[in-house]
Amino acid sequence: MQVLPEGFALPPLPYLLALVVGLAAVGYALYRRRPAFTDRHVLALAPWMVTGSALHVAYALGVLPPVTEPLMGTPSVYLSVAVVAGGVWVVADAADVAVPTTLAASGVVAAVPAVGLPVAAALSSGSFQPFWSIVALAVSLALGAAVWFGLKTVRPETAVTRWAGALAVFGHTLDGVSTAVGLDVLSFGERTPLSRLIFEFAAELPTAELIGSGWLFVVVKLLLAGVVVSLMADYVRDEPGEGFLLLTLVAAVGLGPGVHNLVLFAVA
């Protein structure tokens, strides 16, 4: 049975070694400095998550310089972006400047050309069609906000996760909604085996002909995000640094694929 997503492959050895060394160096520097880690830091990393997702789309379209392509596959692109973002964090912390602001600003600077590359390629070929990406984003914003406020109402203790919890909920909402749009509206396939099983199960239900099979994936993602954020609340309160670090990972595995879907739908 396939476990890893389609397209998952390690880069050539020289690139892999460079990534390992870079991650080790940045990780050691952050470990030595022990910088503060709050919900604002988690939110500031969101543009870097967008950067990685957009670069992977550019990689899939073949519009990146050949020398950088091995760093932009799966999972290399996420490791590459982590090295750069971590390096910015180390430098900002050493310079004693506002780390969240520096992280967010530099992430936006990186995200603009990363998104611009596939968009420019699509514009030049006449294939730029952002309508369904805009629809998926709008629905995700509304649904994610409703789920977040509902979660805080049902489990008030989750409010301690603040922006980090909200980003995690929104990220997984975006992943769920955009994936459902890709499957039911745009006829895209699903590369992740577990997600594919959910879609196949939903396709066998009586609701499939009426509302498609993507709705079940949306529900699963919302429930997963709500449960994880609720469980993380106590950890964040007792160990905020480690708790927010884990919430960063939770947010990234939702927001990353979600943004990837939005960019891909607009340019493919």
CSV table of N, CA, C and O in Angstrom, one decimal, residues 122-238:
chain,number,residue,atom,x,y,z
A,122,ALA,N,1.7,31.6,-16.3
A,122,ALA,CA,0.4,31.3,-16.7
A,122,ALA,C,-0.2,32.5,-17.6
A,122,ALA,O,-0.9,32.2,-18.5
A,123,LEU,N,0.2,33.7,-17.2
A,123,LEU,CA,-0.3,34.8,-18.0
A,123,LEU,C,0.3,34.8,-19.4
A,123,LEU,O,-0.4,35.1,-20.3
A,124,SER,N,1.5,34.4,-19.5
A,124,SER,CA,2.2,34.4,-20.8
A,124,SER,C,1.6,33.3,-21.7
A,124,SER,O,1.6,33.5,-22.9
A,125,SER,N,1.1,32.3,-21.1
A,125,SER,CA,0.5,31.2,-21.9
A,125,SER,C,-1.0,31.3,-22.0
A,125,SER,O,-1.6,30.4,-22.7
A,126,GLY,N,-1.6,32.3,-21.3
A,126,GLY,CA,-3.0,32.4,-21.4
A,126,GLY,C,-3.8,31.5,-20.6
A,126,GLY,O,-5.0,31.3,-20.8
A,127,SER,N,-3.2,30.8,-19.6
A,127,SER,CA,-3.8,29.8,-18.8
A,127,SER,C,-4.2,30.3,-17.3
A,127,SER,O,-4.6,29.5,-16.5
A,128,PHE,N,-4.0,31.6,-17.1
A,128,PHE,CA,-4.3,32.1,-15.8
A,128,PHE,C,-5.8,32.2,-15.5
A,128,PHE,O,-6.5,33.1,-16.2
A,129,GLN,N,-6.4,31.4,-14.6
A,129,GLN,CA,-7.8,31.4,-14.3
A,129,GLN,C,-8.0,31.3,-12.8
A,129,GLN,O,-8.1,30.2,-12.3
A,130,PRO,N,-8.0,32.5,-12.1
A,130,PRO,CA,-8.0,32.5,-10.6
A,130,PRO,C,-9.4,32.3,-10.0
A,130,PRO,O,-9.5,32.4,-8.8
A,131,PHE,N,-10.5,32.2,-10.8
A,131,PHE,CA,-11.8,32.3,-10.2
A,131,PHE,C,-12.0,31.3,-9.1
A,131,PHE,O,-12.4,31.7,-8.0
A,132,TRP,N,-11.7,30.0,-9.3
A,132,TRP,CA,-12.0,29.0,-8.3
A,132,TRP,C,-11.1,29.1,-7.1
A,132,TRP,O,-11.4,28.7,-6.0
A,133,SER,N,-9.9,29.6,-7.4
A,133,SER,CA,-9.0,29.8,-6.2
A,133,SER,C,-9.5,30.9,-5.3
A,133,SER,O,-9.4,30.8,-4.1
A,134,ILE,N,-10.1,32.0,-5.9
A,134,ILE,CA,-10.7,33.0,-5.1
A,134,ILE,C,-11.9,32.5,-4.4
A,134,ILE,O,-12.1,32.8,-3.2
A,135,VAL,N,-12.7,31.7,-5.0
A,135,VAL,CA,-13.9,31.1,-4.3
A,135,VAL,C,-13.4,30.3,-3.2
A,135,VAL,O,-14.0,30.4,-2.1
A,136,ALA,N,-12.4,29.4,-3.4
A,136,ALA,CA,-12.0,28.5,-2.3
A,136,ALA,C,-11.4,29.3,-1.1
A,136,ALA,O,-11.6,29.0,0.0
A,137,LEU,N,-10.7,30.4,-1.5
A,137,LEU,CA,-10.1,31.2,-0.4
A,137,LEU,C,-11.2,31.9,0.4
A,137,LEU,O,-11.1,32.0,1.6
A,138,ALA,N,-12.2,32.5,-0.3
A,138,ALA,CA,-13.3,33.2,0.4
A,138,ALA,C,-14.1,32.3,1.3
A,138,ALA,O,-14.4,32.6,2.4
A,139,VAL,N,-14.4,31.1,0.8
A,139,VAL,CA,-15.1,30.1,1.6
A,139,VAL,C,-14.3,29.7,2.8
A,139,VAL,O,-14.8,29.5,3.9
A,140,SER,N,-13.0,29.5,2.6
A,140,SER,CA,-12.1,29.0,3.7
A,140,SER,C,-12.0,30.1,4.8
A,140,SER,O,-12.0,29.8,6.0
A,141,LEU,N,-11.9,31.4,4.4
A,141,LEU,CA,-11.8,32.4,5.4
A,141,LEU,C,-13.1,32.5,6.2
A,141,LEU,O,-13.0,32.6,7.4
A,142,ALA,N,-14.3,32.4,5.5
A,142,ALA,CA,-15.5,32.4,6.3
A,142,ALA,C,-15.7,31.2,7.2
A,142,ALA,O,-16.1,31.3,8.3
A,143,LEU,N,-15.5,30.0,6.6
A,143,LEU,CA,-15.6,28.8,7.3
A,143,LEU,C,-14.6,28.7,8.5
A,143,LEU,O,-15.0,28.3,9.6
A,144,GLY,N,-13.4,29.0,8.2
A,144,GLY,CA,-12.3,28.9,9.2
A,144,GLY,C,-12.6,29.9,10.4
A,144,GLY,O,-12.4,29.5,11.5
A,145,ALA,N,-13.1,31.1,10.1
A,145,ALA,CA,-13.4,32.0,11.2
A,145,ALA,C,-14.6,31.5,12.0
A,145,ALA,O,-14.5,31.6,13.2
A,146,ALA,N,-15.6,30.9,11.3
A,146,ALA,CA,-16.7,30.4,12.1
A,146,ALA,C,-16.3,29.2,13.0
A,146,ALA,O,-16.7,29.1,14.1
A,147,VAL,N,-15.4,28.3,12.4
A,147,VAL,CA,-15.0,27.2,13.2
A,147,VAL,C,-14.1,27.7,14.4
A,147,VAL,O,-14.2,27.1,15.5
A,148,TRP,N,-13.3,28.6,14.2
A,148,TRP,CA,-12.4,29.1,15.2
A,148,TRP,C,-13.2,29.8,16.4
A,148,TRP,O,-13.0,29.5,17.6
A,149,PHE,N,-14.2,30.6,16.0
A,149,PHE,CA,-15.0,31.2,17.1
A,149,PHE,C,-15.9,30.2,17.7
A,149,PHE,O,-16.1,30.3,19.0
A,150,GLY,N,-16.4,29.2,17.0
A,150,GLY,CA,-17.1,28.2,17.6
A,150,GLY,C,-16.3,27.3,18.5
A,150,GLY,O,-16.8,26.9,19.6
A,151,LEU,N,-15.1,27.0,18.1
A,151,LEU,CA,-14.2,26.2,19.0
A,151,LEU,C,-13.9,27.0,20.3
A,151,LEU,O,-13.9,26.3,21.4
A,152,LYS,N,-13.7,28.3,20.2
A,152,LYS,CA,-13.4,29.0,21.5
A,152,LYS,C,-14.7,29.1,22.3
A,152,LYS,O,-14.5,29.2,23.6
A,153,THR,N,-15.8,29.0,21.7
A,153,THR,CA,-17.1,29.1,22.5
A,153,THR,C,-17.3,27.7,23.2
A,153,THR,O,-17.6,27.7,24.4
A,154,VAL,N,-17.1,26.6,22.5
A,154,VAL,CA,-17.3,25.3,23.1
A,154,VAL,C,-16.1,24.9,24.0
A,154,VAL,O,-16.4,24.4,25.1
A,155,ARG,N,-14.9,25.3,23.7
A,155,ARG,CA,-13.7,25.0,24.5
A,155,ARG,C,-13.0,26.3,24.7
A,155,ARG,O,-12.0,26.6,24.0
A,156,PRO,N,-13.4,27.1,25.7
A,156,PRO,CA,-12.8,28.4,25.9
A,156,PRO,C,-11.3,28.4,26.2
A,156,PRO,O,-10.6,29.3,25.9
A,157,GLU,N,-10.8,27.2,26.7
A,157,GLU,CA,-9.4,27.1,27.0
A,157,GLU,C,-8.5,27.2,25.7
A,157,GLU,O,-7.3,27.5,25.8
A,158,THR,N,-9.1,27.0,24.6
A,158,THR,CA,-8.3,27.0,23.3
A,158,THR,C,-7.9,28.4,23.0
A,158,THR,O,-7.0,28.6,22.1
A,159,ALA,N,-8.5,29.4,23.6
A,159,ALA,CA,-8.1,30.8,23.3
A,159,ALA,C,-6.7,31.1,23.7
A,159,ALA,O,-6.1,32.1,23.1
A,160,VAL,N,-6.1,30.3,24.5
A,160,VAL,CA,-4.7,30.5,24.9
A,160,VAL,C,-3.7,30.3,23.7
A,160,VAL,O,-2.6,30.8,23.7
A,161,THR,N,-4.2,29.6,22.7
A,161,THR,CA,-3.3,29.4,21.5
A,161,THR,C,-3.3,30.6,20.6
A,161,THR,O,-2.5,30.7,19.7
A,162,ARG,N,-4.2,31.5,20.8
A,162,ARG,CA,-4.3,32.8,20.1
A,162,ARG,C,-4.1,32.7,18.6
A,162,ARG,O,-4.8,31.9,18.0
A,163,TRP,N,-3.2,33.5,18.0
A,163,TRP,CA,-3.1,33.5,16.5
A,163,TRP,C,-2.6,32.2,16.0
A,163,TRP,O,-2.9,31.8,14.9
A,164,ALA,N,-1.8,31.5,16.8
A,164,ALA,CA,-1.3,30.2,16.3
A,164,ALA,C,-2.4,29.2,16.1
A,164,ALA,O,-2.5,28.5,15.1
A,165,GLY,N,-3.4,29.2,17.1
A,165,GLY,CA,-4.5,28.3,16.9
A,165,GLY,C,-5.4,28.7,15.8
A,165,GLY,O,-5.9,27.8,15.0
A,166,ALA,N,-5.6,30.0,15.6
A,166,ALA,CA,-6.4,30.5,14.5
A,166,ALA,C,-5.8,30.1,13.2
A,166,ALA,O,-6.5,29.7,12.2
A,167,LEU,N,-4.5,30.3,13.0
A,167,LEU,CA,-3.8,29.9,11.8
A,167,LEU,C,-3.9,28.5,11.5
A,167,LEU,O,-4.0,28.0,10.3
A,168,ALA,N,-3.7,27.6,12.5
A,168,ALA,CA,-3.9,26.2,12.3
A,168,ALA,C,-5.2,25.8,11.8
A,168,ALA,O,-5.4,25.0,10.9
A,169,VAL,N,-6.3,26.4,12.4
A,169,VAL,CA,-7.6,26.1,12.0
A,169,VAL,C,-7.9,26.6,10.6
A,169,VAL,O,-8.4,25.8,9.7
A,170,PHE,N,-7.4,27.8,10.3
A,170,PHE,CA,-7.6,28.3,8.9
A,170,PHE,C,-6.8,27.5,7.9
A,170,PHE,O,-7.3,27.2,6.8
A,171,GLY,N,-5.6,27.1,8.2
A,171,GLY,CA,-4.8,26.3,7.3
A,171,GLY,C,-5.4,25.0,6.9
A,171,GLY,O,-5.4,24.7,5.7
A,172,HIS,N,-5.9,24.3,7.9
A,172,HIS,CA,-6.6,23.0,7.5
A,172,HIS,C,-7.9,23.2,6.9
A,172,HIS,O,-8.3,22.4,6.1
A,173,THR,N,-8.6,24.3,7.2
A,173,THR,CA,-9.8,24.6,6.5
A,173,THR,C,-9.5,24.9,5.0
A,173,THR,O,-10.2,24.4,4.1
A,174,LEU,N,-8.5,25.7,4.7
A,174,LEU,CA,-8.1,26.0,3.4
A,174,LEU,C,-7.7,24.7,2.6
A,174,LEU,O,-8.1,24.5,1.4
A,175,ASP,N,-7.0,23.8,3.3
A,175,ASP,CA,-6.6,22.6,2.6
A,175,ASP,C,-7.8,21.8,2.3
A,175,ASP,O,-7.9,21.2,1.2
A,176,GLY,N,-8.7,21.7,3.2
A,176,GLY,CA,-9.9,20.9,3.0
A,176,GLY,C,-10.8,21.4,1.9
A,176,GLY,O,-11.2,20.7,0.9
A,177,VAL,N,-11.1,22.7,1.9
A,177,VAL,CA,-12.0,23.4,1.0
A,177,VAL,C,-11.3,23.4,-0.4
A,177,VAL,O,-12.0,23.0,-1.4
A,178,SER,N,-10.1,23.7,-0.5
A,178,SER,CA,-9.4,23.8,-1.8
A,178,SER,C,-9.3,22.4,-2.5
A,178,SER,O,-9.4,22.3,-3.7
A,179,THR,N,-9.0,21.4,-1.6
A,179,THR,CA,-8.9,20.1,-2.2
A,179,THR,C,-10.3,19.6,-2.7
A,179,THR,O,-10.4,18.9,-3.7
A,180,ALA,N,-11.3,19.9,-1.9
A,180,ALA,CA,-12.7,19.5,-2.4
A,180,ALA,C,-13.0,20.2,-3.7
A,180,ALA,O,-13.6,19.6,-4.6
A,181,VAL,N,-12.7,21.5,-3.8
A,181,VAL,CA,-12.9,22.2,-5.1
A,181,VAL,C,-12.1,21.6,-6.2
A,181,VAL,O,-12.7,21.4,-7.3
A,182,GLY,N,-10.9,21.3,-6.0
A,182,GLY,CA,-10.1,20.6,-7.0
A,182,GLY,C,-10.6,19.3,-7.4
A,182,GLY,O,-10.6,19.0,-8.6
A,183,LEU,N,-11.2,18.5,-6.5
A,183,LEU,CA,-11.7,17.2,-6.8
A,183,LEU,C,-13.1,17.3,-7.5
A,183,LEU,O,-13.3,16.7,-8.6
A,184,ASP,N,-14.0,18.0,-6.9
A,184,ASP,CA,-15.4,18.0,-7.4
A,184,ASP,C,-15.7,19.0,-8.5
A,184,ASP,O,-16.6,18.8,-9.3
A,185,VAL,N,-14.9,20.1,-8.6
A,185,VAL,CA,-15.2,21.1,-9.6
A,185,VAL,C,-14.2,21.1,-10.7
A,185,VAL,O,-14.6,21.1,-11.9
A,186,LEU,N,-12.9,21.0,-10.4
A,186,LEU,CA,-11.8,21.1,-11.4
A,186,LEU,C,-11.3,19.8,-11.9
A,186,LEU,O,-10.4,19.7,-12.7
A,187,SER,N,-11.7,18.7,-11.3
A,187,SER,CA,-11.3,17.3,-11.7
A,187,SER,C,-9.8,17.1,-11.5
A,187,SER,O,-9.2,16.4,-12.3
A,188,PHE,N,-9.2,17.7,-10.5
A,188,PHE,CA,-7.8,17.4,-10.1
A,188,PHE,C,-7.8,16.1,-9.3
A,188,PHE,O,-8.8,15.7,-8.7
A,189,GLY,N,-6.7,15.4,-9.4
A,189,GLY,CA,-6.5,14.2,-8.6
A,189,GLY,C,-6.0,14.5,-7.2
A,189,GLY,O,-5.6,15.6,-6.9
A,190,GLU,N,-5.9,13.5,-6.4
A,190,GLU,CA,-5.3,13.7,-5.0
A,190,GLU,C,-4.1,12.8,-4.9
A,190,GLU,O,-4.1,11.6,-5.2
A,191,ARG,N,-3.0,13.4,-4.5
A,191,ARG,CA,-1.7,12.7,-4.4
A,191,ARG,C,-1.5,12.0,-3.1
A,191,ARG,O,-0.7,11.1,-3.1
A,192,THR,N,-2.2,12.4,-2.1
A,192,THR,CA,-1.9,11.8,-0.7
A,192,THR,C,-2.8,10.5,-0.6
A,192,THR,O,-4.1,10.6,-0.7
A,193,PRO,N,-2.3,9.4,-0.3
A,193,PRO,CA,-3.0,8.1,-0.2
A,193,PRO,C,-4.2,8.2,0.8
A,193,PRO,O,-5.3,7.7,0.5
A,194,LEU,N,-3.9,8.7,2.0
A,194,LEU,CA,-5.0,8.7,3.0
A,194,LEU,C,-6.1,9.6,2.6
A,194,LEU,O,-7.3,9.2,2.8
A,195,SER,N,-5.8,10.7,2.0
A,195,SER,CA,-6.9,11.6,1.5
A,195,SER,C,-7.7,10.9,0.4
A,195,SER,O,-8.9,11.0,0.3
A,196,ARG,N,-7.0,10.2,-0.4
A,196,ARG,CA,-7.7,9.5,-1.5
A,196,ARG,C,-8.6,8.5,-1.0
A,196,ARG,O,-9.7,8.3,-1.6
A,197,LEU,N,-8.3,7.8,0.1
A,197,LEU,CA,-9.2,6.8,0.7
A,197,LEU,C,-10.5,7.5,1.2
A,197,LEU,O,-11.6,6.9,1.1
A,198,ILE,N,-10.3,8.7,1.7
A,198,ILE,CA,-11.5,9.4,2.2
A,198,ILE,C,-12.4,9.8,1.1
A,198,ILE,O,-13.7,9.6,1.1
A,199,PHE,N,-11.8,10.2,0.0
A,199,PHE,CA,-12.6,10.6,-1.2
A,199,PHE,C,-13.3,9.4,-1.8
A,199,PHE,O,-14.5,9.4,-2.2
A,200,GLU,N,-12.6,8.2,-1.8
A,200,GLU,CA,-13.2,7.0,-2.4
A,200,GLU,C,-14.4,6.5,-1.6
A,200,GLU,O,-15.4,6.1,-2.1
A,201,PHE,N,-14.2,6.7,-0.2
A,201,PHE,CA,-15.3,6.3,0.7
A,201,PHE,C,-16.5,7.2,0.4
A,201,PHE,O,-17.7,6.7,0.4
A,202,ALA,N,-16.3,8.5,0.4
A,202,ALA,CA,-17.4,9.5,0.2
A,202,ALA,C,-18.0,9.3,-1.2
A,202,ALA,O,-19.2,9.5,-1.3
A,203,ALA,N,-17.3,8.8,-2.2
A,203,ALA,CA,-17.9,8.6,-3.5
A,203,ALA,C,-18.9,7.5,-3.5
A,203,ALA,O,-19.7,7.4,-4.4
A,204,GLU,N,-18.8,6.6,-2.5
A,204,GLU,CA,-19.7,5.5,-2.4
A,204,GLU,C,-21.0,5.8,-1.6
A,204,GLU,O,-21.9,5.0,-1.6
A,205,LEU,N,-21.0,7.0,-1.0
A,205,LEU,CA,-22.2,7.4,-0.2
A,205,LEU,C,-23.3,8.0,-1.1
A,205,LEU,O,-23.0,8.4,-2.3
A,206,PRO,N,-24.5,7.9,-0.7
A,206,PRO,CA,-25.7,8.4,-1.5
A,206,PRO,C,-25.6,9.9,-1.8
A,206,PRO,O,-26.2,10.4,-2.8
A,207,THR,N,-24.8,10.6,-1.0
A,207,THR,CA,-24.6,12.1,-1.2
A,207,THR,C,-23.7,12.4,-2.4
A,207,THR,O,-23.6,13.6,-2.8
A,208,ALA,N,-23.0,11.5,-2.9
A,208,ALA,CA,-22.0,11.7,-3.9
A,208,ALA,C,-22.5,12.4,-5.2
A,208,ALA,O,-21.9,13.4,-5.7
A,209,GLU,N,-23.6,11.9,-5.7
A,209,GLU,CA,-24.2,12.5,-6.9
A,209,GLU,C,-24.7,13.9,-6.7
A,209,GLU,O,-24.7,14.7,-7.6
A,210,LEU,N,-25.2,14.2,-5.5
A,210,LEU,CA,-25.8,15.5,-5.2
A,210,LEU,C,-24.8,16.6,-4.9
A,210,LEU,O,-24.8,17.7,-5.4
A,211,ILE,N,-23.8,16.3,-4.0
A,211,ILE,CA,-22.9,17.3,-3.5
A,211,ILE,C,-21.4,16.9,-3.7
A,211,ILE,O,-20.5,17.6,-3.2
A,212,GLY,N,-21.2,15.8,-4.4
A,212,GLY,CA,-19.8,15.4,-4.7
A,212,GLY,C,-19.2,14.6,-3.5
A,212,GLY,O,-19.9,14.2,-2.5
A,213,SER,N,-17.9,14.3,-3.6
A,213,SER,CA,-17.3,13.5,-2.5
A,213,SER,C,-16.2,14.3,-1.7
A,213,SER,O,-15.6,13.7,-0.9
A,214,GLY,N,-16.1,15.6,-2.0
A,214,GLY,CA,-15.1,16.4,-1.3
A,214,GLY,C,-15.5,16.8,0.1
A,214,GLY,O,-14.7,17.2,0.9
A,215,TRP,N,-16.9,16.9,0.3
A,215,TRP,CA,-17.4,17.4,1.6
A,215,TRP,C,-16.9,16.7,2.8
A,215,TRP,O,-16.6,17.3,3.8
A,216,LEU,N,-16.7,15.3,2.7
A,216,LEU,CA,-16.3,14.5,3.8
A,216,LEU,C,-14.8,14.9,4.2
A,216,LEU,O,-14.5,14.9,5.4
A,217,PHE,N,-14.0,15.2,3.2
A,217,PHE,CA,-12.6,15.6,3.5
A,217,PHE,C,-12.6,16.9,4.2
A,217,PHE,O,-11.8,17.1,5.1
A,218,VAL,N,-13.5,17.8,3.9
A,218,VAL,CA,-13.6,19.1,4.6
A,218,VAL,C,-14.0,18.9,6.0
A,218,VAL,O,-13.3,19.4,6.9
A,219,VAL,N,-14.9,18.0,6.2
A,219,VAL,CA,-15.4,17.7,7.6
A,219,VAL,C,-14.2,17.1,8.4
A,219,VAL,O,-14.0,17.5,9.6
A,220,VAL,N,-13.5,16.2,7.8
A,220,VAL,CA,-12.4,15.5,8.5
A,220,VAL,C,-11.3,16.5,8.9
A,220,VAL,O,-10.8,16.5,10.0
A,221,LYS,N,-11.0,17.4,8.0
A,221,LYS,CA,-10.0,18.4,8.2
A,221,LYS,C,-10.4,19.3,9.3
A,221,LYS,O,-9.6,19.7,10.2
A,222,LEU,N,-11.7,19.8,9.3
A,222,LEU,CA,-12.1,20.7,10.4
A,222,LEU,C,-12.1,20.0,11.8
A,222,LEU,O,-11.7,20.6,12.8
A,223,LEU,N,-12.6,18.7,11.8
A,223,LEU,CA,-12.6,18.0,13.1
A,223,LEU,C,-11.1,17.8,13.5
A,223,LEU,O,-10.9,18.0,14.7
A,224,LEU,N,-10.3,17.4,12.6
A,224,LEU,CA,-8.9,17.2,13.0
A,224,LEU,C,-8.2,18.5,13.6
A,224,LEU,O,-7.6,18.4,14.6
A,225,ALA,N,-8.4,19.6,12.9
A,225,ALA,CA,-7.9,20.9,13.4
A,225,ALA,C,-8.4,21.2,14.7
A,225,ALA,O,-7.7,21.7,15.6
A,226,GLY,N,-9.7,21.1,14.9
A,226,GLY,CA,-10.4,21.5,16.2
A,226,GLY,C,-9.9,20.6,17.3
A,226,GLY,O,-9.5,21.1,18.4
A,227,VAL,N,-9.7,19.3,17.1
A,227,VAL,CA,-9.3,18.4,18.1
A,227,VAL,C,-7.8,18.7,18.5
A,227,VAL,O,-7.5,18.7,19.7
A,228,VAL,N,-7.0,18.8,17.5
A,228,VAL,CA,-5.6,19.1,17.7
A,228,VAL,C,-5.3,20.4,18.5
A,228,VAL,O,-4.6,20.4,19.5
A,229,VAL,N,-6.0,21.4,18.1
A,229,VAL,CA,-5.8,22.7,18.8
A,229,VAL,C,-6.3,22.6,20.2
A,229,VAL,O,-5.7,23.2,21.1
A,230,SER,N,-7.5,21.9,20.4
A,230,SER,CA,-8.0,21.8,21.7
A,230,SER,C,-7.0,21.0,22.6
A,230,SER,O,-6.8,21.4,23.8
A,231,LEU,N,-6.4,19.9,22.1
A,231,LEU,CA,-5.5,19.2,22.9
A,231,LEU,C,-4.2,19.9,23.1
A,231,LEU,O,-3.5,19.7,24.2
A,232,MET,N,-3.8,20.8,22.2
A,232,MET,CA,-2.6,21.6,22.4
A,232,MET,C,-2.7,22.7,23.4
A,232,MET,O,-1.7,23.3,23.8
A,233,ALA,N,-4.0,23.1,23.8
A,233,ALA,CA,-4.2,24.3,24.6
A,233,ALA,C,-3.4,24.1,26.0
A,233,ALA,O,-2.7,25.1,26.4
A,234,ASP,N,-3.5,23.0,26.6
A,234,ASP,CA,-2.9,22.8,27.9
A,234,ASP,C,-1.4,22.9,27.8
A,234,ASP,O,-0.6,23.5,28.6
A,235,TYR,N,-0.9,22.3,26.7
A,235,TYR,CA,0.6,22.3,26.4
A,235,TYR,C,1.1,23.7,26.2
A,235,TYR,O,2.2,24.1,26.7
A,236,VAL,N,0.3,24.5,25.5
A,236,VAL,CA,0.7,25.9,25.2
A,236,VAL,C,0.8,26.7,26.5
A,236,VAL,O,1.6,27.5,26.7
A,237,ARG,N,-0.2,26.4,27.4
A,237,ARG,CA,-0.3,27.2,28.6
A,237,ARG,C,0.9,26.8,29.5
A,237,ARG,O,1.5,27.7,30.2
A,238,ASP,N,1.3,25.5,29.6
A,238,ASP,CA,2.3,25.1,30.5
A,238,ASP,C,3.7,25.3,29.9
A,238,ASP,O,4.6,25.6,30.6
